[in-house]
Short mmCIF file of C-alpha atoms and ligand atoms in Angstrom, two decimals:
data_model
loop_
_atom_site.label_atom_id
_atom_site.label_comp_id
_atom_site.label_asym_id
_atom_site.label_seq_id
_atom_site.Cartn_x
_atom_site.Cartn_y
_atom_site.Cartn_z
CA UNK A 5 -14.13 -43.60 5.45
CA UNK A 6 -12.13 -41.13 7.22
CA UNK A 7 -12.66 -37.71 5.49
CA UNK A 8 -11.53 -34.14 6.34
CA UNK A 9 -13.39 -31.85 4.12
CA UNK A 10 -11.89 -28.88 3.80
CA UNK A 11 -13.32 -26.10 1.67
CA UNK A 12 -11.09 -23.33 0.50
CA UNK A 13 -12.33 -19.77 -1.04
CA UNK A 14 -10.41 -17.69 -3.26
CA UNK A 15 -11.08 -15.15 -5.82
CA UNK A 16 -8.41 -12.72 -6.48
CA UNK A 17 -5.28 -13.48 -8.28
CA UNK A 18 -2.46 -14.10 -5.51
CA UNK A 19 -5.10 -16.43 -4.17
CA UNK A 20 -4.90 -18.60 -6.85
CA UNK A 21 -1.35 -18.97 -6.35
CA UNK A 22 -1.27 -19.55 -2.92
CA UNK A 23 -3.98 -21.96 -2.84
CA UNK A 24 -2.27 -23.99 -5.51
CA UNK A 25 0.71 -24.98 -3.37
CA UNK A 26 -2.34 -26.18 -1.08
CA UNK A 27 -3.89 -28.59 -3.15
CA UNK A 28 -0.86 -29.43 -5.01
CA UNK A 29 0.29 -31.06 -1.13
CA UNK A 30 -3.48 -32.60 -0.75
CA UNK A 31 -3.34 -34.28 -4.32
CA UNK A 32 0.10 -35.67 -3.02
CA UNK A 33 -1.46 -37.18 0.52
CA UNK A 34 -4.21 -38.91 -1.95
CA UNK A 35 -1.01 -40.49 -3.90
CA UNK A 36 0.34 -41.53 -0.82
CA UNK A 37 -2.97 -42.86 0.04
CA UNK A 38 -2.65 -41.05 3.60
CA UNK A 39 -4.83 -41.19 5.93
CA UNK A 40 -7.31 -38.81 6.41
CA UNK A 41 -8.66 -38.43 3.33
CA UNK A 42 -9.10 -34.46 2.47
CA UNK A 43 -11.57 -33.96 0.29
CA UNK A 44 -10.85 -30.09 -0.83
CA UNK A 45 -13.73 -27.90 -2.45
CA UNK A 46 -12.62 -25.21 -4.50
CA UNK A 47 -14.76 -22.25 -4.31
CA UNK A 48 -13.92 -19.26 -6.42
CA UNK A 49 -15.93 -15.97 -5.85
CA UNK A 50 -15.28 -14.66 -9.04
CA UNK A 51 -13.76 -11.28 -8.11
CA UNK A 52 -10.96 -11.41 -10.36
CA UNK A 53 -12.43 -13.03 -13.66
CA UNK A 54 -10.26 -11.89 -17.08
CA UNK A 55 -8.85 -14.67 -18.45
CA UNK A 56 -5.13 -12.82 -17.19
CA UNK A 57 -6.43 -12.60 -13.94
CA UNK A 58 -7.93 -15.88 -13.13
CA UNK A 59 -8.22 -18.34 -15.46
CA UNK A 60 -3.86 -18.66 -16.77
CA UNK A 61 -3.12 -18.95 -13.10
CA UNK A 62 -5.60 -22.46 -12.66
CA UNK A 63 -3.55 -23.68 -15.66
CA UNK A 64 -0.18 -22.22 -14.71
CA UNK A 65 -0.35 -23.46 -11.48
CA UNK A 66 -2.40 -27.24 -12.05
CA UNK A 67 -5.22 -26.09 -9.83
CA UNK A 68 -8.04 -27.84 -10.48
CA UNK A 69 -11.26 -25.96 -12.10
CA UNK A 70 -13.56 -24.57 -8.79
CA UNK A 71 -16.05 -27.18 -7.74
CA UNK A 72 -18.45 -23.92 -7.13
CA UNK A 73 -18.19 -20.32 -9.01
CA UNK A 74 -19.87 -17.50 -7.61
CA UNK A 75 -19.32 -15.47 -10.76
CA UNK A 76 -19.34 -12.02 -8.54
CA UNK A 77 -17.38 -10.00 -10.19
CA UNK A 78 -16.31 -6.60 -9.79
CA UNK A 79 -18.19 -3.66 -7.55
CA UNK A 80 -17.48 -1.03 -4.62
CA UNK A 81 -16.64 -2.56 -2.03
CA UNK A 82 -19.77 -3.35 -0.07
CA UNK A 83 -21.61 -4.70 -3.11
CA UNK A 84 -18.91 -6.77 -3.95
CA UNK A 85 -18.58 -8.14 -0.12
CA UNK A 86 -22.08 -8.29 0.21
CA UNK A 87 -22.45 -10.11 -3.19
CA UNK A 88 -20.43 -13.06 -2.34
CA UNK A 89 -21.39 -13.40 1.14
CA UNK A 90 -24.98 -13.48 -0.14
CA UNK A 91 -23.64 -16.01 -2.93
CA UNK A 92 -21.17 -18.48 -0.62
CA UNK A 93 -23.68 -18.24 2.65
CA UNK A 94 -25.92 -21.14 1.20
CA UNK A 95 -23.35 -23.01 -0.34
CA UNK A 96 -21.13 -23.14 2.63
CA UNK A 97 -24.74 -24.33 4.28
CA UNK A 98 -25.14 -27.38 2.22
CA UNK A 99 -21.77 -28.37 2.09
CA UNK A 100 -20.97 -28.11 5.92
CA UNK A 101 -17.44 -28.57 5.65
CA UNK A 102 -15.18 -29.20 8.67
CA UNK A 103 -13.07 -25.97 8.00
CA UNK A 104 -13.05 -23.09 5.59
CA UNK A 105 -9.56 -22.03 4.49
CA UNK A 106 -9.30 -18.10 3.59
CA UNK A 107 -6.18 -17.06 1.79
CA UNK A 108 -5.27 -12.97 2.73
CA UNK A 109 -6.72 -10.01 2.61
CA UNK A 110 -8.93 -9.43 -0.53
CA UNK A 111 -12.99 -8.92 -0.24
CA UNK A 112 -13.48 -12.33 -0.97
CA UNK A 113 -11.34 -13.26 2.35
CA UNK A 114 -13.54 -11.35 3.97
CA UNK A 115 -16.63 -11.76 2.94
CA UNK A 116 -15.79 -15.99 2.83
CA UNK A 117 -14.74 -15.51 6.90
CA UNK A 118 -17.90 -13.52 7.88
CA UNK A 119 -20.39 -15.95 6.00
CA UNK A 120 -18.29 -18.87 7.82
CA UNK A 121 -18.23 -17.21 11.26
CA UNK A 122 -22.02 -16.64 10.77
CA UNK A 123 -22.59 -20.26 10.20
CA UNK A 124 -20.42 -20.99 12.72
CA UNK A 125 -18.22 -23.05 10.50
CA UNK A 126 -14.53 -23.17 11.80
CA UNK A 127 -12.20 -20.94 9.91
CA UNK A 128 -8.23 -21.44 8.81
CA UNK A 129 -6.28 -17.79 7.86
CA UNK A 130 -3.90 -18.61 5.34
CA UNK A 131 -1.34 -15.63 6.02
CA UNK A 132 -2.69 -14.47 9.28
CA UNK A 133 -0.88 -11.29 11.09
CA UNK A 134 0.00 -9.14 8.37
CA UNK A 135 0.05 -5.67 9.17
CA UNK A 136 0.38 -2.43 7.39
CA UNK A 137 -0.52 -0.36 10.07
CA UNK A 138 -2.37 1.87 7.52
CA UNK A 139 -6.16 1.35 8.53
CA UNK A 140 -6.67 3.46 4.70
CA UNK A 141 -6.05 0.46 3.13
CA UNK A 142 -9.02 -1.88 2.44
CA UNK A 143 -6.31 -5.04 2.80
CA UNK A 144 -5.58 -3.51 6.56
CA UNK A 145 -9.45 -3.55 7.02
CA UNK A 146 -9.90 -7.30 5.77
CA UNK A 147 -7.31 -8.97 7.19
CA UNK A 148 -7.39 -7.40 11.12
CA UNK A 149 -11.28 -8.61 10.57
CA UNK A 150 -10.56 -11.89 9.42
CA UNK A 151 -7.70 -12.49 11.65
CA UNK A 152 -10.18 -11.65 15.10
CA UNK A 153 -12.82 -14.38 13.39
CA UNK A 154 -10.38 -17.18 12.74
CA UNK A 155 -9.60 -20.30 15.02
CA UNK A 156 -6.04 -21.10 13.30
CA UNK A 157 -4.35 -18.36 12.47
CA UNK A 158 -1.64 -19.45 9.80
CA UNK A 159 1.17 -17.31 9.74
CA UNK A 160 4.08 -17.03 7.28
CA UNK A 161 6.60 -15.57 9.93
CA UNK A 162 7.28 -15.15 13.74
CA UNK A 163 7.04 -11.45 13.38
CA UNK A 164 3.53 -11.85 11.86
CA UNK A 165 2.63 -13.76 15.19
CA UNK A 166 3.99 -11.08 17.26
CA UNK A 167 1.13 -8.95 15.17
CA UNK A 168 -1.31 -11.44 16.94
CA UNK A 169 0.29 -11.11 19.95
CA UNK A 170 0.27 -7.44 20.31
CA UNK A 171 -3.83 -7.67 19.11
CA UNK A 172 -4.60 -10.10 22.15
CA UNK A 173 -4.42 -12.93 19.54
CA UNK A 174 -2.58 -16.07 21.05
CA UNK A 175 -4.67 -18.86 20.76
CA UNK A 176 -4.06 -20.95 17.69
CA UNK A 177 -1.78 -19.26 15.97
CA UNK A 178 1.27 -21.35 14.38
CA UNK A 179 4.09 -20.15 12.24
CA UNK A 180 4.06 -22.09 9.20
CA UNK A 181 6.44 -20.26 6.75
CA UNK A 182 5.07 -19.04 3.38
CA UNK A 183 2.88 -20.99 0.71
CA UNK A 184 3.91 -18.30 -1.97
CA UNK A 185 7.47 -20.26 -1.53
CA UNK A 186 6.29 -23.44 -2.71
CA UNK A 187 4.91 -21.63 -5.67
CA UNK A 188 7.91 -19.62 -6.81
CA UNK A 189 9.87 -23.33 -6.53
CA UNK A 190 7.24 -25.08 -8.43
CA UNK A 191 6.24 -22.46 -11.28
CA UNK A 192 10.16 -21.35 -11.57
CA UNK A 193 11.53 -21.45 -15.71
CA UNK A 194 14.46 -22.99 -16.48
CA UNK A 195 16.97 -21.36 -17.97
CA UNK A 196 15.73 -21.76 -22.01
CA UNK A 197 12.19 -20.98 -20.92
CA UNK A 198 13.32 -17.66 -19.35
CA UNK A 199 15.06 -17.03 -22.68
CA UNK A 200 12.39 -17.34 -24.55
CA UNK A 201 10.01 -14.71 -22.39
CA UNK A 202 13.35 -11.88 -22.66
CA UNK A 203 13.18 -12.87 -26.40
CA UNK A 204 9.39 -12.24 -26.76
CA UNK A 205 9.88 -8.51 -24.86
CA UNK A 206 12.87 -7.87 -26.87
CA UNK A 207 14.47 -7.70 -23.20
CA UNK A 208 18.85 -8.48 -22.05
CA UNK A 209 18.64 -10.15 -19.08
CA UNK A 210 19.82 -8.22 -16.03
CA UNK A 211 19.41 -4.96 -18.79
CA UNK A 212 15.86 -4.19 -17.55
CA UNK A 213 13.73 -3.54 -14.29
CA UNK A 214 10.57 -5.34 -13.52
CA UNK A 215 7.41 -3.14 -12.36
CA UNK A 216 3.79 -3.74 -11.22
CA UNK A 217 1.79 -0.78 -9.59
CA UNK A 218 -2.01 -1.90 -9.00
CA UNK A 219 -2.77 -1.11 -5.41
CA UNK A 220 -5.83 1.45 -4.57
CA UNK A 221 -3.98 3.80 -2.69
CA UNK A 222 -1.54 4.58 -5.94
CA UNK A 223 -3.80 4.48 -8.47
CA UNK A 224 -6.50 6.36 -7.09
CA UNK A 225 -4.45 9.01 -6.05
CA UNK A 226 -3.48 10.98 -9.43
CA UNK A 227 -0.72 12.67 -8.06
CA UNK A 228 0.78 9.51 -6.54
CA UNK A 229 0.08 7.71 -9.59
CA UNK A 230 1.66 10.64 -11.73
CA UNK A 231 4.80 10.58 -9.23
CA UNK A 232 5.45 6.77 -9.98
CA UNK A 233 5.28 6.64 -13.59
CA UNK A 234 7.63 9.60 -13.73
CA UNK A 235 10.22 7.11 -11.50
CA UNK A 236 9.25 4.43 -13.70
CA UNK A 237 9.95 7.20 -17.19
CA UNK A 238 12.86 8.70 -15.47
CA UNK A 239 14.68 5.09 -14.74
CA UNK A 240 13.53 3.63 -18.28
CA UNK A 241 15.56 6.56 -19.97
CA UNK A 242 18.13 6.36 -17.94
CA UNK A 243 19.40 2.86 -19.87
CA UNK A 244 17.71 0.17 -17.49
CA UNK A 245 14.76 -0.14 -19.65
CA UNK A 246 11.49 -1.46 -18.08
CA UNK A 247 8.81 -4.05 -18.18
CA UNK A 248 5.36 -3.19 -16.68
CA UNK A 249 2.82 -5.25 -16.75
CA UNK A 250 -0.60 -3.31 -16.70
CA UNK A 251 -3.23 -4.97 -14.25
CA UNK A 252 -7.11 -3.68 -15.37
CA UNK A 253 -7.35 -1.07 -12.09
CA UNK A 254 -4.13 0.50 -13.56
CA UNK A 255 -4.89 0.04 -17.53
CA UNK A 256 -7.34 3.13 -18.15
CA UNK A 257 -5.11 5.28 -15.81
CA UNK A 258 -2.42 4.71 -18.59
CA UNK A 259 -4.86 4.70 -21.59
CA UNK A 260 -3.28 7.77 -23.98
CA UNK A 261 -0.04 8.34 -22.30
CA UNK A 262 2.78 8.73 -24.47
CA UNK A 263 5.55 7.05 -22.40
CA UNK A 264 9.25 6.47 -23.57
CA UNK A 265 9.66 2.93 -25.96
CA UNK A 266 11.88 1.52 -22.93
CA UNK A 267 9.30 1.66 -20.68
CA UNK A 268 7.35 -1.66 -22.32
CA UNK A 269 3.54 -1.56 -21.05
CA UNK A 270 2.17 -5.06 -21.62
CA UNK A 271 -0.60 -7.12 -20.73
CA UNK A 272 -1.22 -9.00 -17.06
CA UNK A 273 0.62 -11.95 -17.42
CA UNK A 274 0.68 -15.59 -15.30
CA UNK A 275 2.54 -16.48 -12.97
CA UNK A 276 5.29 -18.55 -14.79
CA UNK A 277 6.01 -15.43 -16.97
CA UNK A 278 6.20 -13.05 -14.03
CA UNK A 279 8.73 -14.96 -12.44
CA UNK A 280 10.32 -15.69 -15.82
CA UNK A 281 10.42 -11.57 -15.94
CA UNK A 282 11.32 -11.29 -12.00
CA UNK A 283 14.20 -13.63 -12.46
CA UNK A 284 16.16 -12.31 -15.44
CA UNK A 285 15.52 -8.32 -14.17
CA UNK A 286 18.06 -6.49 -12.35
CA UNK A 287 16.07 -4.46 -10.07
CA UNK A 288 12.14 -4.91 -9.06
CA UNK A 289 9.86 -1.86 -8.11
CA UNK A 290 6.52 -2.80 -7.42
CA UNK A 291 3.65 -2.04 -4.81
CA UNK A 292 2.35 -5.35 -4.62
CA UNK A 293 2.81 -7.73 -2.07
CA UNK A 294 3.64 -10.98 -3.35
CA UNK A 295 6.53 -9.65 -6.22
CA UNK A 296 7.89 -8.63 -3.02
CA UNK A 297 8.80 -11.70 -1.75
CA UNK A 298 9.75 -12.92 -5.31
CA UNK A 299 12.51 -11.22 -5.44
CA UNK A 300 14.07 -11.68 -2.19
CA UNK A 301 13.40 -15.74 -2.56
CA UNK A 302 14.74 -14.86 -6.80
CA UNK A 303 17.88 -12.76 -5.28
CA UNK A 304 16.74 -9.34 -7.44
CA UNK A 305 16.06 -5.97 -5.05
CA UNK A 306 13.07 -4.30 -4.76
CA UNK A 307 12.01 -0.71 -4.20
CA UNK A 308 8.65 -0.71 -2.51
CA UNK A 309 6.42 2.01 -4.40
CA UNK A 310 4.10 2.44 -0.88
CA UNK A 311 4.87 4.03 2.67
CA UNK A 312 4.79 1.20 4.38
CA UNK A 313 5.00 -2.80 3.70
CA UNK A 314 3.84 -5.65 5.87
CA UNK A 315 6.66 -7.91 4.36
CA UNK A 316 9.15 -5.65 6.86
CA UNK A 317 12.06 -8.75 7.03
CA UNK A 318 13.07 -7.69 3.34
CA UNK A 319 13.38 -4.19 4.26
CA UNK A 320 15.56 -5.25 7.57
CA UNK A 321 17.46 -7.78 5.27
CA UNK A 322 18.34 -4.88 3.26
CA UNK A 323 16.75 -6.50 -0.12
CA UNK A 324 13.82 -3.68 -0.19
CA UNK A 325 13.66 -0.22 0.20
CA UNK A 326 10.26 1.35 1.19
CA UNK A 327 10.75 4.66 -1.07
CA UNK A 328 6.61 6.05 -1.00
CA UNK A 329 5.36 7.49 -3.87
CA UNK A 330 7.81 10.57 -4.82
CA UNK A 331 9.81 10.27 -7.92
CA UNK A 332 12.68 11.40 -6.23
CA UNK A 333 12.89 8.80 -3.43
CA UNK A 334 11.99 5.97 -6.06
CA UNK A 335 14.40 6.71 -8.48
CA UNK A 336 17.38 7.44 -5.59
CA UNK A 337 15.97 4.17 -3.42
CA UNK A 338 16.45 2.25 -7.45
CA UNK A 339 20.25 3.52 -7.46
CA UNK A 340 21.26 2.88 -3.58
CA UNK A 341 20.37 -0.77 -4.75
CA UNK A 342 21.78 -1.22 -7.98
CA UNK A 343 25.14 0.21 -6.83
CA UNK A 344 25.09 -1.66 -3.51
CA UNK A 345 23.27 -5.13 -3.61
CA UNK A 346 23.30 -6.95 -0.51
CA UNK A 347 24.33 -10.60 -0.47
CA UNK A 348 22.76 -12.55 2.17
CA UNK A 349 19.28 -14.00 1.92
CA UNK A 350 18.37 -15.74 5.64
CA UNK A 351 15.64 -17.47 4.79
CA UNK A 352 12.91 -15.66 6.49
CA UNK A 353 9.86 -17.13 5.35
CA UNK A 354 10.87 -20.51 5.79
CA UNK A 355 11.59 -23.24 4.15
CA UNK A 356 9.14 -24.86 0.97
CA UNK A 357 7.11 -26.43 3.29
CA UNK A 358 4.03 -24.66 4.65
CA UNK A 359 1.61 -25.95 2.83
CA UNK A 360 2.29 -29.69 4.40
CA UNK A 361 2.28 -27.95 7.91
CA UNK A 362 -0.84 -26.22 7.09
CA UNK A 363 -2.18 -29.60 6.25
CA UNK A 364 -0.77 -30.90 9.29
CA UNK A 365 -2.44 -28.42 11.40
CA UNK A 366 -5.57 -29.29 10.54
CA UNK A 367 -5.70 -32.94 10.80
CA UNK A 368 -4.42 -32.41 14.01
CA UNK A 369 -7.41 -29.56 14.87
CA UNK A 370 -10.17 -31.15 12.80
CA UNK A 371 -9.26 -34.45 11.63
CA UNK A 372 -9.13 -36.33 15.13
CA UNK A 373 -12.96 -36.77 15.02
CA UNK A 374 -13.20 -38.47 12.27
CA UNK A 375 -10.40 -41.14 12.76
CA UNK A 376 -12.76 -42.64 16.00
C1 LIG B 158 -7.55 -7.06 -5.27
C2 LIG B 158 -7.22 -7.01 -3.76
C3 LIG B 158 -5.75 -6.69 -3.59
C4 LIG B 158 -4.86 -7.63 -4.39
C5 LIG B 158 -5.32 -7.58 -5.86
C6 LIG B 158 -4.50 -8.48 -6.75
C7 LIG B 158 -9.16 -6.24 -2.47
C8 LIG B 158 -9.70 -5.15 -1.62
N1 LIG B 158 -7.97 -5.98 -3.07
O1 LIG B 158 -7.37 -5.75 -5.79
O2 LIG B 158 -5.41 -6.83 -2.22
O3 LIG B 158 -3.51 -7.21 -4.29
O4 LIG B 158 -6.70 -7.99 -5.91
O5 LIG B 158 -4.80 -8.17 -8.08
O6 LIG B 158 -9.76 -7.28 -2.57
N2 LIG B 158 -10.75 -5.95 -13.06
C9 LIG B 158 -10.87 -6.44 -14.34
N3 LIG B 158 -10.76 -7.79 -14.51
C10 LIG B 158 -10.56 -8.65 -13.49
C11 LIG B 158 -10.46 -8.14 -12.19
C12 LIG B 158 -10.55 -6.79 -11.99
O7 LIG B 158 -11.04 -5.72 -15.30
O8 LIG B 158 -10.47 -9.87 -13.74
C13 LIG B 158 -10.85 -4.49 -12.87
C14 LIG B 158 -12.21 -4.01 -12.56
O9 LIG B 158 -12.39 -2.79 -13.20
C15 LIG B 158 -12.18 -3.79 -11.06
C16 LIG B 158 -10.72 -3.40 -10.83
O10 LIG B 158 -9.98 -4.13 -11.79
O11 LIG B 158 -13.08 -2.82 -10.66
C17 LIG B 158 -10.21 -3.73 -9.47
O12 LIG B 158 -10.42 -5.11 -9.19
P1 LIG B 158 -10.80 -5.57 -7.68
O13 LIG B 158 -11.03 -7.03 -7.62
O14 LIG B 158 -11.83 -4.69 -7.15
O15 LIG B 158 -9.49 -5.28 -6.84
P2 LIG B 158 -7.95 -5.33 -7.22
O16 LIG B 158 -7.50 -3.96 -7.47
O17 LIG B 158 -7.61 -6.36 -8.23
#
């Protein structure tokens, strides 16, 4: 039989989500009884491994339980790159697939693209050509490396090509539009369900701002860290109360503080609740990626807690505001949106349907073999 095997490696949380809207478009080929086949092998690395980290997002978004865990876990960064590449290396051996797909720019896209350069396995980036510009970050570091090892470079917009472009990157590189899309569409609440999260948080919808602050270079930089939960204080007093929920880097940095009663610390949450929180909020403020996005596709600004973003159409659609780490700019950046919203939303990650050009893509690279 004809069969495309393609093996996909994730292991921190966005992964999960992205990869989702992957499979969810390969279980629907095998409905449709397309041909090839695509046999997909789930391989999760383990980095992220709380049950609010990983596991709620497999059953939030119907992915299916990882055909192989690596059970890594956390580390520095070399142990924990080292650890799964020392982990996936034989695994990717005996399984020999016909492409590895890597989602990003975590360790675990890393380390999954060495071990399948290595053994000369061919290798898909799933959002190829982001750029921060800001080689401090370890997500700069991963995804430039992972980009200049891949032979299909998948990339959610034409400025994240030009990226390519500008790196002497031009061969295989498509523009498929963004997978996170297909998510936000497919784990969106209705109406009642959203209700029901505001009622749980005791929250008003479009009363309250939504916040997430997790990456390295704000919370392992006190005084950054200090300067963003004085915006996040400051704007929670100031009658927009807000909803923050704590991921584990961020959790001990928090441990003891006494913060205001309107500024409501909870728990990591999945992905349906997130967007349940995104949707009903007023105003986003966030230094993660992904939320990003959210709220442009959900219609909410954002104030970008970092100095730079790779996700630069919001900021040039006027949705997001890059506002660094000062109290100051966060908190003015927070009111320049609330009293002027924009209104038009060009669709600038595409459509809803990367995932099925993804899919596309690689029948037409890999699958051509197999159909002789
Ligand atoms: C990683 C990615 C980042 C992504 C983020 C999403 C890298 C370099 N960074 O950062 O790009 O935005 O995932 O969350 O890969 N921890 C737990 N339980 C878990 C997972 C982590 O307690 O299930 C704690 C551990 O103390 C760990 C710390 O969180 O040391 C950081 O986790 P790690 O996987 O190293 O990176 P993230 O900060 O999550």
């Amino acid at each position: 039989m004809m069969e495309l095997v393609v093996a996909v490696v994730v292991g921190a949380r966005p992964q999960f989500i992205k990869a989702a809207a992957l499979s969810r478009a390969i279980a629907e080929r095998a409905d449709k009884g397309l041909r090839p086949v695509i046999k997909q092998v789930l391989i999760h690395t383990g980095q992220h491994y709380d049950y609010q980290m990983s596991d709620i997002f497999f059953l939030d978004q119907g992915l299916p339980a990882p055909t192989q865990h690596l059970g890594v876990g956390s580390g520095a960064h070399g142990e924990q790159t080292g650890e799964i590449m020392k982990r996936l290396e034989p695994v990717l051996g005996d399984l020999s697939p016909d492409v590895v797909i890597v989602v990003g720019d975590t360790n675990s896209t890393l380390a999954a693209a060495l071990c399948a350069a290595k053994l000369k396995i061919p290798i898909a980036h799933v959002e190829a050509g982001l750029r921060s510009f800001n080689r401090t970050m370890p997500e700069e570091i991963n995804r430039k490396l992972v980009d200049h090892v891949s032979d299909l470079l998948l990339c959610p917009s034409a400025h994240a090509a030009s990226n390519l472009k500008s790196e002497g990157i031009t061969m295989g590189v498509h523009v498929t539009g963004d997978v996170m899309l297909e998510s936000l569409i497919w784990a969106q609440s209705d109406p009642d369900e959203v209700e029901e999260v505001l009622d749980h948080y005791g929250l008003t919808s479009g009363a309250y701002a939504v916040a997430t602050v997790h990456r390295a270079e704000n919370t392992d930089d006190p005084a950054r860290f200090a300067e963003i939960i004085s915006a996040l204080e400051a704007l929670a007093v100031s009658g927009l109360s807000v909803i923050l929920p704590v991921h584990p880097r961020t959790a001990p940095l928090l441990h003891g503080r006494a913060v205001p009663p309107s500024l409501k610390l909870i728990d990591p949450v999945g992905h349906s609740e997130m967007l349940a929180l995104a949707t009903a909020s007023r105003i986003g403020l966030t230094d993660s990626g992904g939320l990003q996005k959210e709220l442009y596709w959900l219609g909410i600004p954002c104030v970008t807690m970092r100095d730079e973003t790779e996700w630069v159409e919001t900021v040039e659609a006027g949705w997001n505001i890059l506002a660094g780490a000062s109290a100051e700019s966060i908190t003015n950046a927070a009111q320049k949106l609330l009293e002027h919203t924009p209104t038009e939303r060009p669709p600038i990650y595409g459509t809803g349907d990367a995932s099925d050009r993804i899919i596309g893509i690689l029948i037409d690279r890999y699958g051509k073999a197999q159909e002789h």
